[in-house]
PDB file of C-alpha atoms in Angstrom:
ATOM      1  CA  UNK A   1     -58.440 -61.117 -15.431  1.00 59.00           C
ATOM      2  CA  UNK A   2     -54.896 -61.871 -14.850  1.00 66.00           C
ATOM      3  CA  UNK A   3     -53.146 -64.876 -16.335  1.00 91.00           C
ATOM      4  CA  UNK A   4     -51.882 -66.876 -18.907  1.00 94.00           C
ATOM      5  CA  UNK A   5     -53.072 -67.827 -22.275  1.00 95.00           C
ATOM      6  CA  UNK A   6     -52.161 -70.081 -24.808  1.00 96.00           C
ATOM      7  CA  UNK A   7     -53.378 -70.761 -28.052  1.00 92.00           C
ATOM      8  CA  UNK A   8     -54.642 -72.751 -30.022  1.00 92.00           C
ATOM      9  CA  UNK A   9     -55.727 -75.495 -27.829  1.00 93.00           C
ATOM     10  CA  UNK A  10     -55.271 -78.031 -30.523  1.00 94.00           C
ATOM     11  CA  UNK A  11     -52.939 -77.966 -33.431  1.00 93.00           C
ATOM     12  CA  UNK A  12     -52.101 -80.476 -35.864  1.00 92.00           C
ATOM     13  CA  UNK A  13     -49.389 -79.876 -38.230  1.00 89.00           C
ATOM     14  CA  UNK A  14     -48.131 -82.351 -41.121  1.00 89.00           C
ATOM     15  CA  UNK A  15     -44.767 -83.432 -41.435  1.00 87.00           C
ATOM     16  CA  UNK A  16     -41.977 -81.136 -42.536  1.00 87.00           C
ATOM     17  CA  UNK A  17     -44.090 -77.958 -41.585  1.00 90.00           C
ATOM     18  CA  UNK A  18     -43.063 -75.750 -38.911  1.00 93.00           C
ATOM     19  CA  UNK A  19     -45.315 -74.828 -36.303  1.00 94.00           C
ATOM     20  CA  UNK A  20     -45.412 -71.759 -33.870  1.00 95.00           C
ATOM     21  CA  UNK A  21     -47.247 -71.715 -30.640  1.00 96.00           C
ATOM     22  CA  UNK A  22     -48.594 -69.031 -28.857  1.00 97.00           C
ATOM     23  CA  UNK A  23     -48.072 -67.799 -24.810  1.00 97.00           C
ATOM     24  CA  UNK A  24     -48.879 -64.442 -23.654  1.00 97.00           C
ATOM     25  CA  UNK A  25     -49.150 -63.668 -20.176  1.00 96.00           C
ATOM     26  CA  UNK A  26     -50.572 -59.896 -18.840  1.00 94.00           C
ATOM     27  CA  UNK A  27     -49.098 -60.618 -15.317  1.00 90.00           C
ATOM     28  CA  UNK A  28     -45.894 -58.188 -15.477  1.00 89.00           C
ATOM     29  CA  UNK A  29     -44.127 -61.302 -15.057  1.00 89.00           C
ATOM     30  CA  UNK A  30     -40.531 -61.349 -16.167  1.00 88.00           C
ATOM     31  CA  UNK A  31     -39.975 -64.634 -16.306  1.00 89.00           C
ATOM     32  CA  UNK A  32     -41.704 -67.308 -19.127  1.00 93.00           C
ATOM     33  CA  UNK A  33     -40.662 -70.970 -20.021  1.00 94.00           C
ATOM     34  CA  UNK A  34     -41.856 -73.509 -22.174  1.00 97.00           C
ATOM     35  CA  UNK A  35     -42.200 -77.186 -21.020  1.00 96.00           C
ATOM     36  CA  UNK A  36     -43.327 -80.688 -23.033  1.00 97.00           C
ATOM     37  CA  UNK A  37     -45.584 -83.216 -21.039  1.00 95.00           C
ATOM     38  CA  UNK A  38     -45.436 -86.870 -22.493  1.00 94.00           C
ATOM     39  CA  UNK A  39     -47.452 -89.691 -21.545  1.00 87.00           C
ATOM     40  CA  UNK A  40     -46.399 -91.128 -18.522  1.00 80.00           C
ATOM     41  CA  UNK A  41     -43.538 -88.137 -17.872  1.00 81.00           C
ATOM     42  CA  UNK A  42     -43.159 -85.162 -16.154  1.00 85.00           C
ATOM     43  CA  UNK A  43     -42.434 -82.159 -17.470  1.00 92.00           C
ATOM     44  CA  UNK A  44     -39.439 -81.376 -19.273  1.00 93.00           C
ATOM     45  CA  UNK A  45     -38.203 -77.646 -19.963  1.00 93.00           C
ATOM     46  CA  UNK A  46     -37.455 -76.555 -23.398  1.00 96.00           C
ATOM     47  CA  UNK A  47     -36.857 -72.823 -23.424  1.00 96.00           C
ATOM     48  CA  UNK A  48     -36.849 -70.486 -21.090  1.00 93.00           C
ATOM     49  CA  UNK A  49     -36.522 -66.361 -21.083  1.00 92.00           C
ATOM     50  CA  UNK A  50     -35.390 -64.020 -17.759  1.00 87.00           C
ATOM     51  CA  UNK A  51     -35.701 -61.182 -19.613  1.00 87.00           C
ATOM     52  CA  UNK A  52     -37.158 -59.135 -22.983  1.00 92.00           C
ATOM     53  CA  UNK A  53     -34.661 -60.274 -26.127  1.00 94.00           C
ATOM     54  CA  UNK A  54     -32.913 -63.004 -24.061  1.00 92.00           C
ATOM     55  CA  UNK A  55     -34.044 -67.193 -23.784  1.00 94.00           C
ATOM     56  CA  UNK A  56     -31.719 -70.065 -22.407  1.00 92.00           C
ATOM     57  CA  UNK A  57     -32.254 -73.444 -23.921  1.00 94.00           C
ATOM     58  CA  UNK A  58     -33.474 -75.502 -20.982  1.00 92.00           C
ATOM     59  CA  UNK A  59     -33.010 -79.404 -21.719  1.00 90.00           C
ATOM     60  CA  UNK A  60     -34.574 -80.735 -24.271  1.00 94.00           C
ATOM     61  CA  UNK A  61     -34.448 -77.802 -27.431  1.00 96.00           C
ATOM     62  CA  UNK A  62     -33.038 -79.315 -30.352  1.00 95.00           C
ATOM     63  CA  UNK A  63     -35.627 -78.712 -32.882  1.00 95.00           C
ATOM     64  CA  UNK A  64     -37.302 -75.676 -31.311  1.00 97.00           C
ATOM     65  CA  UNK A  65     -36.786 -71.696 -31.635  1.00 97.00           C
ATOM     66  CA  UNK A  66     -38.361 -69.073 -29.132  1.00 97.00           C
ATOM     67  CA  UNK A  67     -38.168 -65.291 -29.362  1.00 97.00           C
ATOM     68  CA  UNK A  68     -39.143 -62.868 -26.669  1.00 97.00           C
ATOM     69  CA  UNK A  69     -39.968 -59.200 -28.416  1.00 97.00           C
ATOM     70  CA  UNK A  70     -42.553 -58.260 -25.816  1.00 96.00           C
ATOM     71  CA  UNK A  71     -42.205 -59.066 -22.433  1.00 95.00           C
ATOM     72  CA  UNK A  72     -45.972 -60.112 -22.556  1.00 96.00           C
ATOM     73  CA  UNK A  73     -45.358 -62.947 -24.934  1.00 97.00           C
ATOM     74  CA  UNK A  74     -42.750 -65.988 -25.823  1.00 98.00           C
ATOM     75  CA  UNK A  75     -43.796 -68.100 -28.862  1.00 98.00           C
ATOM     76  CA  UNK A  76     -42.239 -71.259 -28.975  1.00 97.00           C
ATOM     77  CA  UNK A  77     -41.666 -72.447 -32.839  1.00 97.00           C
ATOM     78  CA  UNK A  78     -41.715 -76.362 -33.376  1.00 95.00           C
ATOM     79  CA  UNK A  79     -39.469 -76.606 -36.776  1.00 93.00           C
ATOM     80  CA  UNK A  80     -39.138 -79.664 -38.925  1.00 87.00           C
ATOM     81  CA  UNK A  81     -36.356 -80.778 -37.026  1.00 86.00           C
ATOM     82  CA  UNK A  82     -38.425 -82.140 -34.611  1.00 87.00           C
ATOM     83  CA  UNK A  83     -38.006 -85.565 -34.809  1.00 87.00           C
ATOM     84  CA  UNK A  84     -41.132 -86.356 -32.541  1.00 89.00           C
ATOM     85  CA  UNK A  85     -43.443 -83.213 -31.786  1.00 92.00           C
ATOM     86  CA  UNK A  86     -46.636 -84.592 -30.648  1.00 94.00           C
ATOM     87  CA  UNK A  87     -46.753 -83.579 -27.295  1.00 95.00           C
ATOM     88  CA  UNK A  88     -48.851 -81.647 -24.588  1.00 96.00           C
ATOM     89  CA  UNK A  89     -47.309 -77.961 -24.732  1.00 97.00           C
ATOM     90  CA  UNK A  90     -47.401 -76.072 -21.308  1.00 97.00           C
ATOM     91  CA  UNK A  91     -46.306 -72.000 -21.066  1.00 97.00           C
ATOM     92  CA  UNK A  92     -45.888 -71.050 -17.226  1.00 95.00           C
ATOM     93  CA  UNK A  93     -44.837 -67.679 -16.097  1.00 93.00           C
ATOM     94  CA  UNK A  94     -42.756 -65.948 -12.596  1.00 88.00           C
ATOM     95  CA  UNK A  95     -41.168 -62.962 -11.479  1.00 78.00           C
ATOM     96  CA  UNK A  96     -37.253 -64.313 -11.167  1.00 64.00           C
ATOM     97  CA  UNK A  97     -36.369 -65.166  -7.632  1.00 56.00           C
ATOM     98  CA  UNK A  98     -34.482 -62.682  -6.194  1.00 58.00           C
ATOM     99  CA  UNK A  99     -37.591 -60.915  -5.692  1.00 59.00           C
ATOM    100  CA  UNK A 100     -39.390 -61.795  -2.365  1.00 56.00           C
ATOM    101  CA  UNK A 101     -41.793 -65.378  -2.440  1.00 53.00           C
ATOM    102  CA  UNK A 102     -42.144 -65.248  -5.999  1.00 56.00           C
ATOM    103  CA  UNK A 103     -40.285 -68.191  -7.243  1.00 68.00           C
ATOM    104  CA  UNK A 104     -42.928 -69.743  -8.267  1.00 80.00           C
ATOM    105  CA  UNK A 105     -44.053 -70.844 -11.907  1.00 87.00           C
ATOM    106  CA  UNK A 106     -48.142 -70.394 -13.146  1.00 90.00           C
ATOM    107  CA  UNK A 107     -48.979 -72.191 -15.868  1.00 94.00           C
ATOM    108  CA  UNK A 108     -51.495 -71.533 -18.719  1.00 95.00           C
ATOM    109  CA  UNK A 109     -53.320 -74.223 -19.855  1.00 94.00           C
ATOM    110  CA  UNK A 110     -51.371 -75.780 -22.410  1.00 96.00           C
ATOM    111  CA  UNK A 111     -51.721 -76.528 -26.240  1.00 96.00           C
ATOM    112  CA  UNK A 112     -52.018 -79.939 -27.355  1.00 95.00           C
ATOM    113  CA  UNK A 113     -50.185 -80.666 -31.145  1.00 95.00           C
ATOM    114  CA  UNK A 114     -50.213 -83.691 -33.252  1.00 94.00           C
ATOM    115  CA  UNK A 115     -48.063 -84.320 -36.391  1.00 90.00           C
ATOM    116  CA  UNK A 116     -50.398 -86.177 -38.748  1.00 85.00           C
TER     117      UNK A 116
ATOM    118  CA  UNK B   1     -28.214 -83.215 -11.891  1.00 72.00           C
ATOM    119  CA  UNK B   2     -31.197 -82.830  -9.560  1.00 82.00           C
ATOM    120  CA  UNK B   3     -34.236 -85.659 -10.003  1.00 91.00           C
ATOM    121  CA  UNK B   4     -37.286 -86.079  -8.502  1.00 95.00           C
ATOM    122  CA  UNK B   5     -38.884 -89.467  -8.069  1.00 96.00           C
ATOM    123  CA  UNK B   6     -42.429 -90.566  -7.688  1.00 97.00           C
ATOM    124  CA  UNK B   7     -42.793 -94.036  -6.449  1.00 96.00           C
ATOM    125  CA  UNK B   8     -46.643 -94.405  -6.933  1.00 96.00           C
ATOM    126  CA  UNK B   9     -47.609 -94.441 -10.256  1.00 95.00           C
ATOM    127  CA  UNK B  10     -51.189 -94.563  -9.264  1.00 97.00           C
ATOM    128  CA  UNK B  11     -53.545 -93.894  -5.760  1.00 97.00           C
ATOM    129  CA  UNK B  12     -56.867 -94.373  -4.635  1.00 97.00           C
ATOM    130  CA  UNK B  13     -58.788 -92.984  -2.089  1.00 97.00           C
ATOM    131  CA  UNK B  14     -62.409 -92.995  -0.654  1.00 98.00           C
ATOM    132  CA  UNK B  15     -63.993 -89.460  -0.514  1.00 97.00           C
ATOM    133  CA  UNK B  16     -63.810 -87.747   3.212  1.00 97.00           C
ATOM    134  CA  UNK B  17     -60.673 -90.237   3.490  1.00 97.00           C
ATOM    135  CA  UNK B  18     -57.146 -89.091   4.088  1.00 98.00           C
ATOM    136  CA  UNK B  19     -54.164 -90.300   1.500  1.00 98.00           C
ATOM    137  CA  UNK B  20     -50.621 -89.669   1.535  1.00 98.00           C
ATOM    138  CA  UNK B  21     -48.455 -89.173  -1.934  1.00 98.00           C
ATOM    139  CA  UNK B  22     -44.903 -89.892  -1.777  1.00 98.00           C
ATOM    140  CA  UNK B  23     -42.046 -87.699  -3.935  1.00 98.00           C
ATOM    141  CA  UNK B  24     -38.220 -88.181  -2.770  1.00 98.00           C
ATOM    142  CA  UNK B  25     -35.573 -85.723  -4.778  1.00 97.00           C
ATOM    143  CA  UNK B  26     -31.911 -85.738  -5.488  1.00 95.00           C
ATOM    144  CA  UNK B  27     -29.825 -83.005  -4.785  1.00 91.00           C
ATOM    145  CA  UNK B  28     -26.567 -81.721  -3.808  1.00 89.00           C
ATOM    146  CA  UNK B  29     -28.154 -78.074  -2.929  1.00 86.00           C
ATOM    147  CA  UNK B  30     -29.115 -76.703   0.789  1.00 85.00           C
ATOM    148  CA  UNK B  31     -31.443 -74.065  -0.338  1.00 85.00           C
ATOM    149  CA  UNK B  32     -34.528 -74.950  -2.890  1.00 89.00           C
ATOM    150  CA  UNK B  33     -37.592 -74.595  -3.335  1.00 90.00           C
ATOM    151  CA  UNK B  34     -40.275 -77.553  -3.166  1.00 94.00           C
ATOM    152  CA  UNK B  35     -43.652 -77.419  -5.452  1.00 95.00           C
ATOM    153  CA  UNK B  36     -46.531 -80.008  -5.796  1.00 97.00           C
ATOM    154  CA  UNK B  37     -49.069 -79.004  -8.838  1.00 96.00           C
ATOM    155  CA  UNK B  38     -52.329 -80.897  -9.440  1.00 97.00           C
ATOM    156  CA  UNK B  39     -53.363 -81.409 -13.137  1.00 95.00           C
ATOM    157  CA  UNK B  40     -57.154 -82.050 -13.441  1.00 94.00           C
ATOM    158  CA  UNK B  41     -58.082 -83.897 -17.152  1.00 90.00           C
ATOM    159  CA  UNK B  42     -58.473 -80.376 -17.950  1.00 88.00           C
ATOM    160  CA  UNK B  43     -54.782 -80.095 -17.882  1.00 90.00           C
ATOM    161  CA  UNK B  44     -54.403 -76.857 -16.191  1.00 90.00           C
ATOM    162  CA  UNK B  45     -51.419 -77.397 -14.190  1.00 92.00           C
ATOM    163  CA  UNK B  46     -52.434 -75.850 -10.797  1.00 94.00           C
ATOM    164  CA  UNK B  47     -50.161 -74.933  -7.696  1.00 93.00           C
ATOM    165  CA  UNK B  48     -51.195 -76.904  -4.596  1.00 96.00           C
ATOM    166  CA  UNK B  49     -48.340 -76.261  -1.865  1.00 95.00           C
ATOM    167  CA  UNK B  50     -44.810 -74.785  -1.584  1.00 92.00           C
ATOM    168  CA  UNK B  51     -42.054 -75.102   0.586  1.00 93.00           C
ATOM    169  CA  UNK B  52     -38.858 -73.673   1.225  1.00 89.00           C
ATOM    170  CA  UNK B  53     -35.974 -76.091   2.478  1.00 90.00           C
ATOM    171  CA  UNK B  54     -34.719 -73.324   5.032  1.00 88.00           C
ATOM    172  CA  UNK B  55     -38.435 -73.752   6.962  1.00 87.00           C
ATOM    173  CA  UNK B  56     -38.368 -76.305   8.911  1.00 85.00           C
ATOM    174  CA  UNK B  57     -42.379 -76.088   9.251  1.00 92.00           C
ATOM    175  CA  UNK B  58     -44.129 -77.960   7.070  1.00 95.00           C
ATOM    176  CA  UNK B  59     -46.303 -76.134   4.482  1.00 94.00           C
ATOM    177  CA  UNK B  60     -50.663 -76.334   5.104  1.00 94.00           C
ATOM    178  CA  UNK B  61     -52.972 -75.072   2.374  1.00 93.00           C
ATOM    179  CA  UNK B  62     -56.284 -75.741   3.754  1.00 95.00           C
ATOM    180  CA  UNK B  63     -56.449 -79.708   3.035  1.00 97.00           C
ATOM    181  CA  UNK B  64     -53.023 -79.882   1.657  1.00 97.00           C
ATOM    182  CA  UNK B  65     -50.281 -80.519   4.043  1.00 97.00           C
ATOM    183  CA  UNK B  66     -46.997 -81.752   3.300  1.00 97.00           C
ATOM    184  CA  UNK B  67     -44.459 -83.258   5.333  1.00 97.00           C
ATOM    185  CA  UNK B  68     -40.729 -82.305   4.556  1.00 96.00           C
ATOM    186  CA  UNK B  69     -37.798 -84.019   5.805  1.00 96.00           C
ATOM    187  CA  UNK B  70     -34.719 -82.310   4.573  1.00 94.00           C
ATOM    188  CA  UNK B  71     -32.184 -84.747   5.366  1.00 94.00           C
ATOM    189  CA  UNK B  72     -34.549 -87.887   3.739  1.00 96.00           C
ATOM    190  CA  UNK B  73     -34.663 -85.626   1.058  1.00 96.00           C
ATOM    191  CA  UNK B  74     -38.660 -86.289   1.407  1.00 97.00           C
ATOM    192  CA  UNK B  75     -41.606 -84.857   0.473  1.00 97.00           C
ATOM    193  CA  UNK B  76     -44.759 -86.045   0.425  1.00 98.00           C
ATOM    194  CA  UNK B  77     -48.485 -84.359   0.434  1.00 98.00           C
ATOM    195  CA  UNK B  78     -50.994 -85.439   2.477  1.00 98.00           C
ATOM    196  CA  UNK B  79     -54.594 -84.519   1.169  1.00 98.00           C
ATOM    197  CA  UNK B  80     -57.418 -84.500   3.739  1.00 98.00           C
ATOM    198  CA  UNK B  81     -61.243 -85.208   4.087  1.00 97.00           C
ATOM    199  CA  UNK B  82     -60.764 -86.057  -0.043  1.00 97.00           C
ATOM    200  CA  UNK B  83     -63.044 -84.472  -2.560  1.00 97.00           C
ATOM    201  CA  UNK B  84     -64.037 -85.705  -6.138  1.00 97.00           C
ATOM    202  CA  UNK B  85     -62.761 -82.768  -7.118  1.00 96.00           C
ATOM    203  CA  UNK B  86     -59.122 -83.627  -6.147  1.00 97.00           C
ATOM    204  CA  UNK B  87     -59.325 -86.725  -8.542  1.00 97.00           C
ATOM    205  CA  UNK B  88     -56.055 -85.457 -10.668  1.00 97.00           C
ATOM    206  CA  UNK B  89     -52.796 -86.214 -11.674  1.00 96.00           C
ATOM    207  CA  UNK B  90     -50.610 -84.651  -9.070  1.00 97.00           C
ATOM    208  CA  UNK B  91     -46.751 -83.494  -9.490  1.00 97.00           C
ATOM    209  CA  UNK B  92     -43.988 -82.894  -7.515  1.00 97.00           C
ATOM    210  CA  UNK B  93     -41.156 -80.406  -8.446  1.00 95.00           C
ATOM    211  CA  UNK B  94     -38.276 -79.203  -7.185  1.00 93.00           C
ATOM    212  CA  UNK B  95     -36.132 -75.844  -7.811  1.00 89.00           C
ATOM    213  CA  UNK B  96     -33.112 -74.323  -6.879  1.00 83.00           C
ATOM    214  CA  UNK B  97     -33.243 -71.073  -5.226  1.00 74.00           C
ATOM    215  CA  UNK B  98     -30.505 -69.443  -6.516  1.00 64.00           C
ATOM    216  CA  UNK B  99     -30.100 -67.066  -9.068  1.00 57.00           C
ATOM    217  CA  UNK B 100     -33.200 -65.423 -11.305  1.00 51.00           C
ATOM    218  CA  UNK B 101     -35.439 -67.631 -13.201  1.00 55.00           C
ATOM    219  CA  UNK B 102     -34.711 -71.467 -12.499  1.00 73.00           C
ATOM    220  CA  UNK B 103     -36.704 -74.205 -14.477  1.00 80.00           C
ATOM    221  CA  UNK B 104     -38.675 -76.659 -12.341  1.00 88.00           C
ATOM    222  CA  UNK B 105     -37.584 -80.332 -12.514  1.00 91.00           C
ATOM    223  CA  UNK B 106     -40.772 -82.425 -12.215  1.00 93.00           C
ATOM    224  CA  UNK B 107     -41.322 -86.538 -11.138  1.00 95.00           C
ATOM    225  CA  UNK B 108     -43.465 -88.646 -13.569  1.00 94.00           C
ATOM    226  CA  UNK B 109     -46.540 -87.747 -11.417  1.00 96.00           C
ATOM    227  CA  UNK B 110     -49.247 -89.833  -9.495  1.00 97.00           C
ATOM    228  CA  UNK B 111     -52.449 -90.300 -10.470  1.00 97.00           C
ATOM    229  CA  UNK B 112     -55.555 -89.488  -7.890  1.00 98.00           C
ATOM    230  CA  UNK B 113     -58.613 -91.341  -8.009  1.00 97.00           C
ATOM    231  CA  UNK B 114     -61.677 -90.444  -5.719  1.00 97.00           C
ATOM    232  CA  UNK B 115     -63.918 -92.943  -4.676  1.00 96.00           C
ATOM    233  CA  UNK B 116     -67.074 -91.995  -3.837  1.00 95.00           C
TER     234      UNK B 116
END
């Protein structure tokens, strides 16, 4: 089947450690961001990536690093720089929007991470 | 900077009822794209209805309508003959269409209860 996964579902991590999360999607989709969901917020974009070996920092990145090797996957590293990393993690995929009705984003469904 | 507002924290509705959830946005673009996503406790975020501001027809998906006035910069969904199964949190977003990949800017969401 088609989609997105991400794993793990839960993650807790102790202070000071660094943390990578994982999002691979087998939709040929060129496109792949990374969000954060608080309580009581929307989402808010951290990363994003248009292409293979290229990410943007979206608004809120300071204490996070992506790569994109493959165009399949995008981990999203939570460092120790963090200052507050327990969030809801979502990964969503798209083709970019020049191509015909396909601006939109799928999500997979999410990891959740705790600092202890 | 574009935002997206939410006015109703939380909704209730009976099931087979109609209800109508509100999302105005800010922005200084004439062509974007318009997104509402459902997020069951499972936390899959799920794409419910699309619009682009250059239709002037408002979007269906089955139950899902929404009704788009460009220059009230308005947006709300209207869900019809309500199922349990629509109890969620519900999001609007907002994009800009130009360019590639463009991140979704998201309101603090509404939450859907189902009475039965």
């Amino acid at each position: 089947d088609g989609g997105i996964t991400q794993s793990p579902k839960y993650l807790f991590r102790k202070e000071g450690q660094n943390v990578t999360l994982s999002c691979e999607q087998n939709l040929n989709h060129d496109a792949m961001y990374w969000y954060r969901q608080d309580p009581g917020q929307g989402l808010r974009l951290i990363y994003y990536s248009q292409i293979v070996n290229d990410f943007q920092k979206g608004d809120i990145a300071e204490g996070y690093s992506v790569s994109r090797e493959k165009k399949e996957s995008f981990p999203l590293t939570v460092t120790s720089a963090q200052k507050n990393p327990t969030a809801f993690y979502l990964c969503a995929s798209s083709i970019p929007s020049w191509a015909l009705n396909t601006d939109t984003q799928y999500f997979g469904p999410g990891t959740r991470l705790t600092v202890l | 900077a574009q935002t997206v507002t939410q006015s109703q924290p939380e909704m209730s509705v009976q099931e087979a009822e109609t209800v109508t959830l509100s999302c105005t946005y800010d922005t200084s673009e004439s062509d974007y794209y318009l997104f509402w996503y459902k997020q069951p406790p499972s936390r899959q975020m799920i794409l419910v209805i699309r619009q682009e501001a250059y239709k002037q027809q408002n979007a269906t998906e089955n139950r899902f309508s929404v009704n788009f006035q460009k220059a009230a910069k308005s947006f709300s969904l209207k869900i019809s003959d309500s199922q349990l199964g629509d109890a969620a949190m519900y999001f609007c977003a907002y994009r800009r269409s130009r360019g590639g990949s463009e991140k979704l800017v998201f309101g603090k969401g509404t939450k859907l209860t189902v009475n039965p």
